GROMACS .gro file of C-alpha atoms in nm:
model
  314
    1UNK     CA    1  11.561   6.236  31.247
    2UNK     CA    2  11.916   6.376  31.228
    3UNK     CA    3  11.967   6.588  30.919
    4UNK     CA    4  12.324   6.496  30.826
    5UNK     CA    5  12.496   6.730  30.583
    6UNK     CA    6  12.658   6.582  30.272
    7UNK     CA    7  13.008   6.603  30.421
    8UNK     CA    8  12.916   6.433  30.745
    9UNK     CA    9  13.011   6.739  30.948
   10UNK     CA   10  12.699   6.724  31.165
   11UNK     CA   11  12.753   6.359  31.243
   12UNK     CA   12  13.121   6.409  31.326
   13UNK     CA   13  13.039   6.704  31.551
   14UNK     CA   14  12.787   6.497  31.750
   15UNK     CA   15  13.024   6.198  31.762
   16UNK     CA   16  13.314   6.407  31.893
   17UNK     CA   17  13.097   6.576  32.154
   18UNK     CA   18  12.961   6.242  32.267
   19UNK     CA   19  13.307   6.088  32.297
   20UNK     CA   20  13.486   6.392  32.446
   21UNK     CA   21  13.203   6.457  32.697
   22UNK     CA   22  13.241   6.837  32.672
   23UNK     CA   23  13.408   7.093  32.446
   24UNK     CA   24  13.398   7.466  32.386
   25UNK     CA   25  13.303   7.618  32.052
   26UNK     CA   26  13.668   7.698  31.977
   27UNK     CA   27  13.787   7.350  32.072
   28UNK     CA   28  13.529   7.189  31.844
   29UNK     CA   29  13.618   7.427  31.563
   30UNK     CA   30  13.989   7.342  31.585
   31UNK     CA   31  13.917   6.970  31.610
   32UNK     CA   32  13.669   6.952  31.323
   33UNK     CA   33  13.712   7.232  31.070
   34UNK     CA   34  14.015   7.452  31.144
   35UNK     CA   35  14.037   7.559  30.782
   36UNK     CA   36  13.703   7.744  30.773
   37UNK     CA   37  13.566   8.043  30.960
   38UNK     CA   38  13.456   7.973  31.315
   39UNK     CA   39  13.115   8.122  31.235
   40UNK     CA   40  13.038   7.806  31.038
   41UNK     CA   41  13.105   7.597  31.346
   42UNK     CA   42  12.885   7.824  31.556
   43UNK     CA   43  12.598   7.789  31.307
   44UNK     CA   44  12.637   7.411  31.306
   45UNK     CA   45  12.620   7.395  31.685
   46UNK     CA   46  12.314   7.618  31.697
   47UNK     CA   47  12.144   7.394  31.440
   48UNK     CA   48  12.230   7.075  31.629
   49UNK     CA   49  12.103   7.230  31.951
   50UNK     CA   50  11.778   7.320  31.777
   51UNK     CA   51  11.743   6.956  31.673
   52UNK     CA   52  11.778   6.848  32.035
   53UNK     CA   53  12.106   6.662  31.985
   54UNK     CA   54  12.334   6.882  32.194
   55UNK     CA   55  12.308   7.144  32.467
   56UNK     CA   56  12.541   7.388  32.639
   57UNK     CA   57  12.632   7.556  32.964
   58UNK     CA   58  12.775   7.907  32.984
   59UNK     CA   59  13.079   7.977  33.201
   60UNK     CA   60  13.049   8.332  33.341
   61UNK     CA   61  13.402   8.322  33.484
   62UNK     CA   62  13.556   8.248  33.144
   63UNK     CA   63  13.428   8.531  32.927
   64UNK     CA   64  13.091   8.360  32.898
   65UNK     CA   65  13.251   8.067  32.717
   66UNK     CA   66  13.001   7.805  32.603
   67UNK     CA   67  13.073   7.440  32.679
   68UNK     CA   68  12.877   7.190  32.469
   69UNK     CA   69  12.767   6.833  32.544
   70UNK     CA   70  12.528   6.581  32.392
   71UNK     CA   71  12.173   6.545  32.519
   72UNK     CA   72  12.015   6.213  32.606
   73UNK     CA   73  11.865   6.206  32.256
   74UNK     CA   74  12.203   6.290  32.102
   75UNK     CA   75  12.368   6.011  32.301
   76UNK     CA   76  12.100   5.767  32.186
   77UNK     CA   77  12.154   5.861  31.822
   78UNK     CA   78  12.534   5.851  31.845
   79UNK     CA   79  12.543   5.515  32.024
   80UNK     CA   80  12.409   5.348  31.708
   81UNK     CA   81  12.703   5.460  31.492
   82UNK     CA   82  12.984   5.210  31.421
   83UNK     CA   83  13.255   5.467  31.497
   84UNK     CA   84  13.124   5.477  31.856
   85UNK     CA   85  13.074   5.102  31.883
   86UNK     CA   86  13.243   5.071  32.224
   87UNK     CA   87  13.143   5.411  32.358
   88UNK     CA   88  12.960   5.437  32.689
   89UNK     CA   89  12.752   5.753  32.755
   90UNK     CA   90  12.846   5.963  33.055
   91UNK     CA   91  12.612   5.929  33.351
   92UNK     CA   92  12.578   6.307  33.356
   93UNK     CA   93  12.454   6.330  32.999
   94UNK     CA   94  12.169   6.579  32.963
   95UNK     CA   95  12.220   6.700  33.320
   96UNK     CA   96  12.314   7.068  33.296
   97UNK     CA   97  12.404   7.099  33.665
   98UNK     CA   98  12.633   6.796  33.655
   99UNK     CA   99  12.787   6.924  33.333
  100UNK     CA  100  12.861   7.260  33.494
  101UNK     CA  101  13.027   7.097  33.795
  102UNK     CA  102  13.258   6.875  33.588
  103UNK     CA  103  13.332   7.125  33.313
  104UNK     CA  104  13.678   7.224  33.437
  105UNK     CA  105  13.831   6.879  33.421
  106UNK     CA  106  13.639   6.778  33.109
  107UNK     CA  107  13.755   7.082  32.912
  108UNK     CA  108  14.116   7.029  33.024
  109UNK     CA  109  14.103   6.671  32.897
  110UNK     CA  110  13.958   6.800  32.570
  111UNK     CA  111  14.233   7.063  32.546
  112UNK     CA  112  14.494   6.790  32.590
  113UNK     CA  113  14.337   6.580  32.313
  114UNK     CA  114  14.315   6.884  32.086
  115UNK     CA  115  14.687   6.951  32.137
  116UNK     CA  116  14.769   6.592  32.034
  117UNK     CA  117  14.545   6.607  31.723
  118UNK     CA  118  14.689   6.942  31.614
  119UNK     CA  119  15.046   6.822  31.670
  120UNK     CA  120  14.982   6.512  31.458
  121UNK     CA  121  14.853   6.730  31.175
  122UNK     CA  122  15.165   6.946  31.185
  123UNK     CA  123  15.395   6.643  31.187
  124UNK     CA  124  15.216   6.453  30.913
  125UNK     CA  125  15.119   6.176  31.154
  126UNK     CA  126  14.769   6.028  31.186
  127UNK     CA  127  14.554   6.104  31.489
  128UNK     CA  128  14.192   6.179  31.406
  129UNK     CA  129  13.960   6.348  31.659
  130UNK     CA  130  13.794   6.015  31.744
  131UNK     CA  131  14.134   5.857  31.819
  132UNK     CA  132  14.119   6.036  32.156
  133UNK     CA  133  13.881   5.836  32.376
  134UNK     CA  134  13.802   5.975  32.722
  135UNK     CA  135  13.691   5.751  33.009
  136UNK     CA  136  13.749   5.418  32.836
  137UNK     CA  137  13.655   5.138  33.078
  138UNK     CA  138  13.908   4.862  33.159
  139UNK     CA  139  13.769   4.606  33.411
  140UNK     CA  140  13.973   4.463  33.697
  141UNK     CA  141  13.711   4.222  33.826
  142UNK     CA  142  13.494   4.250  34.138
  143UNK     CA  143  13.322   4.556  33.988
  144UNK     CA  144  13.653   4.745  33.988
  145UNK     CA  145  13.799   4.913  33.683
  146UNK     CA  146  14.071   5.141  33.555
  147UNK     CA  147  13.919   5.435  33.370
  148UNK     CA  148  14.188   5.661  33.223
  149UNK     CA  149  14.105   6.022  33.150
  150UNK     CA  150  14.175   5.928  32.789
  151UNK     CA  151  14.297   5.645  32.572
  152UNK     CA  152  14.505   5.764  32.277
  153UNK     CA  153  14.558   5.592  31.942
  154UNK     CA  154  14.836   5.756  31.740
  155UNK     CA  155  14.994   5.650  31.412
  156UNK     CA  156  15.351   5.777  31.383
  157UNK     CA  157  15.399   5.826  31.009
  158UNK     CA  158  15.162   5.916  30.727
  159UNK     CA  159  14.876   5.690  30.624
  160UNK     CA  160  15.010   5.418  30.396
  161UNK     CA  161  15.368   5.465  30.517
  162UNK     CA  162  15.506   5.112  30.554
  163UNK     CA  163  15.760   5.233  30.810
  164UNK     CA  164  15.491   5.388  31.030
  165UNK     CA  165  15.402   5.255  31.373
  166UNK     CA  166  15.090   5.250  31.587
  167UNK     CA  167  15.131   5.391  31.937
  168UNK     CA  168  14.884   5.377  32.222
  169UNK     CA  169  14.879   5.559  32.554
  170UNK     CA  170  14.669   5.590  32.865
  171UNK     CA  171  14.653   5.957  32.963
  172UNK     CA  172  14.584   6.093  33.311
  173UNK     CA  173  14.517   6.467  33.329
  174UNK     CA  174  14.583   6.593  33.681
  175UNK     CA  175  14.451   6.938  33.780
  176UNK     CA  176  14.600   6.926  34.131
  177UNK     CA  177  14.262   6.848  34.285
  178UNK     CA  178  14.402   6.547  34.472
  179UNK     CA  179  14.715   6.507  34.681
  180UNK     CA  180  15.042   6.392  34.520
  181UNK     CA  181  15.027   6.053  34.691
  182UNK     CA  182  14.678   5.984  34.556
  183UNK     CA  183  14.800   6.077  34.210
  184UNK     CA  184  15.097   5.842  34.241
  185UNK     CA  185  14.869   5.561  34.359
  186UNK     CA  186  14.721   5.550  34.009
  187UNK     CA  187  15.037   5.379  33.890
  188UNK     CA  188  14.950   5.081  34.110
  189UNK     CA  189  14.606   5.062  33.946
  190UNK     CA  190  14.763   5.041  33.601
  191UNK     CA  191  15.009   4.780  33.728
  192UNK     CA  192  14.711   4.575  33.845
  193UNK     CA  193  14.552   4.612  33.502
  194UNK     CA  194  14.878   4.497  33.345
  195UNK     CA  195  14.864   4.175  33.548
  196UNK     CA  196  14.488   4.115  33.562
  197UNK     CA  197  14.371   3.781  33.427
  198UNK     CA  198  13.992   3.729  33.433
  199UNK     CA  199  13.867   3.440  33.643
  200UNK     CA  200  13.723   3.165  33.420
  201UNK     CA  201  13.347   3.117  33.446
  202UNK     CA  202  13.225   2.853  33.697
  203UNK     CA  203  13.281   2.500  33.574
  204UNK     CA  204  13.529   2.607  33.307
  205UNK     CA  205  13.850   2.646  33.505
  206UNK     CA  206  13.929   2.273  33.495
  207UNK     CA  207  13.894   2.247  33.119
  208UNK     CA  208  14.240   2.239  32.953
  209UNK     CA  209  14.133   2.460  32.664
  210UNK     CA  210  14.027   2.735  32.902
  211UNK     CA  211  14.350   2.706  33.101
  212UNK     CA  212  14.562   2.738  32.788
  213UNK     CA  213  14.390   3.054  32.671
  214UNK     CA  214  14.394   3.234  33.008
  215UNK     CA  215  14.585   3.557  32.964
  216UNK     CA  216  14.593   3.917  33.079
  217UNK     CA  217  14.271   4.089  32.984
  218UNK     CA  218  14.440   4.386  32.815
  219UNK     CA  219  14.588   4.154  32.550
  220UNK     CA  220  14.241   4.112  32.403
  221UNK     CA  221  14.258   4.477  32.291
  222UNK     CA  222  14.623   4.572  32.253
  223UNK     CA  223  14.930   4.396  32.107
  224UNK     CA  224  15.134   4.577  32.375
  225UNK     CA  225  15.027   4.754  32.691
  226UNK     CA  226  14.980   5.128  32.624
  227UNK     CA  227  15.233   5.361  32.781
  228UNK     CA  228  15.113   5.581  33.066
  229UNK     CA  229  15.126   5.962  33.040
  230UNK     CA  230  15.056   6.205  33.324
  231UNK     CA  231  14.970   6.562  33.219
  232UNK     CA  232  15.010   6.797  33.517
  233UNK     CA  233  14.799   7.113  33.532
  234UNK     CA  234  14.643   7.344  33.790
  235UNK     CA  235  14.963   7.427  33.975
  236UNK     CA  236  15.285   7.620  33.929
  237UNK     CA  237  15.638   7.485  33.872
  238UNK     CA  238  15.688   7.402  34.241
  239UNK     CA  239  15.365   7.203  34.248
  240UNK     CA  240  15.464   7.019  33.931
  241UNK     CA  241  15.795   6.921  34.091
  242UNK     CA  242  15.618   6.796  34.404
  243UNK     CA  243  15.390   6.577  34.197
  244UNK     CA  244  15.674   6.439  33.985
  245UNK     CA  245  15.865   6.360  34.303
  246UNK     CA  246  15.561   6.169  34.431
  247UNK     CA  247  15.544   5.973  34.106
  248UNK     CA  248  15.916   5.904  34.134
  249UNK     CA  249  15.876   5.779  34.490
  250UNK     CA  250  15.605   5.539  34.372
  251UNK     CA  251  15.840   5.414  34.100
  252UNK     CA  252  16.083   5.294  34.369
  253UNK     CA  253  15.827   5.046  34.500
  254UNK     CA  254  15.969   4.701  34.423
  255UNK     CA  255  15.616   4.579  34.353
  256UNK     CA  256  15.613   4.802  34.043
  257UNK     CA  257  15.953   4.699  33.909
  258UNK     CA  258  15.821   4.454  33.651
  259UNK     CA  259  15.550   4.690  33.530
  260UNK     CA  260  15.793   4.982  33.490
  261UNK     CA  261  16.039   4.767  33.294
  262UNK     CA  262  15.766   4.692  33.042
  263UNK     CA  263  15.568   5.017  33.032
  264UNK     CA  264  15.708   5.370  32.997
  265UNK     CA  265  15.547   5.604  33.251
  266UNK     CA  266  15.605   5.971  33.175
  267UNK     CA  267  15.491   6.307  33.316
  268UNK     CA  268  15.485   6.656  33.166
  269UNK     CA  269  15.341   6.995  33.265
  270UNK     CA  270  15.040   7.108  33.066
  271UNK     CA  271  15.210   7.442  33.005
  272UNK     CA  272  15.501   7.270  32.826
  273UNK     CA  273  15.264   7.050  32.628
  274UNK     CA  274  15.074   7.353  32.497
  275UNK     CA  275  15.384   7.564  32.436
  276UNK     CA  276  15.610   7.308  32.269
  277UNK     CA  277  15.367   7.038  32.152
  278UNK     CA  278  15.312   6.686  32.286
  279UNK     CA  279  15.579   6.532  32.061
  280UNK     CA  280  15.856   6.756  32.196
  281UNK     CA  281  16.107   6.622  32.454
  282UNK     CA  282  15.908   6.760  32.748
  283UNK     CA  283  15.824   6.427  32.914
  284UNK     CA  284  16.004   6.314  33.229
  285UNK     CA  285  16.033   5.938  33.296
  286UNK     CA  286  15.915   5.893  33.652
  287UNK     CA  287  16.205   5.658  33.730
  288UNK     CA  288  16.454   5.916  33.596
  289UNK     CA  289  16.289   6.260  33.628
  290UNK     CA  290  16.605   6.456  33.545
  291UNK     CA  291  16.579   6.342  33.183
  292UNK     CA  292  16.350   6.481  32.912
  293UNK     CA  293  16.221   6.258  32.634
  294UNK     CA  294  15.954   6.252  32.365
  295UNK     CA  295  15.656   6.037  32.452
  296UNK     CA  296  15.685   5.849  32.121
  297UNK     CA  297  16.054   5.771  32.172
  298UNK     CA  298  16.072   5.719  32.546
  299UNK     CA  299  16.366   5.520  32.674
  300UNK     CA  300  16.317   5.174  32.819
  301UNK     CA  301  16.371   4.808  32.752
  302UNK     CA  302  16.061   4.785  32.537
  303UNK     CA  303  16.109   5.100  32.330
  304UNK     CA  304  16.134   4.922  31.996
  305UNK     CA  305  15.857   4.676  32.076
  306UNK     CA  306  15.615   4.956  32.151
  307UNK     CA  307  15.636   5.088  31.798
  308UNK     CA  308  15.403   4.832  31.643
  309UNK     CA  309  15.339   4.843  31.265
  310UNK     CA  310  14.980   4.943  31.201
  311UNK     CA  311  14.804   4.682  30.994
  312UNK     CA  312  14.438   4.759  31.056
  313UNK     CA  313  14.425   5.069  31.271
  314UNK     CA  314  14.265   5.002  31.606
   0.00000   0.00000   0.00000
């Protein structure tokens, strides 16, 4: 049985590790309990490891940094919690070799989420650790799916602020492990998701009620399609420019015109995100890469419509 402390810190630590896939000790400390000494976080992780809920790999090339992940038992326990109701365990859970091989990308995604959570705290906005959801599955039919590196829920404005707005974003973290054209092709996948309407079950397509309710699948989850953010890492300034140029070339495809009118698509270097904060005007609209905007106030026809008053959170 999981021995949960009175404050729920053990449970939150397991939940965050399950959802984020992997995190270092320092990342978990800053996500969960930045106001206490990091030794308390280390003791908590050692305890949870002793209970069989989490495990770790050590990265010899990074000062023997420890990267933590949930075990199969930890995933089983966490999957029963309501805060992880829609969470799907990683296929590499409890596999130390697989964890070691994917650690670079996983920790970069976690670092991006940590930057967003920390920035929200500084600004007085609301973005809890579990509002960053890596690898959230969005079906396209025929066993295909769009799986963003992360789905972000972000409330601009303090809790209870009637003028606040709920923002959502799909985040793709690129570490320059694929060519620029393959990166740009991801925009087409999101455009397909934007248009995808599930096929009615056999025998139902001729029923008027079914025809009237047919709609894009994403509308079942979101009042408006989340904006799309590309975070560019793993390369210098010249490489960043090459990748933004590739995204810009994709934006000139007439097949994407409708999607790009409705959905802001922005790109920013990871170095700028960490140095200035995600809310700073560091983001470059792919259709107008000479401009710099904030991701929450990106220009576009649907700017005002994307700031949706938050009535019930997610």
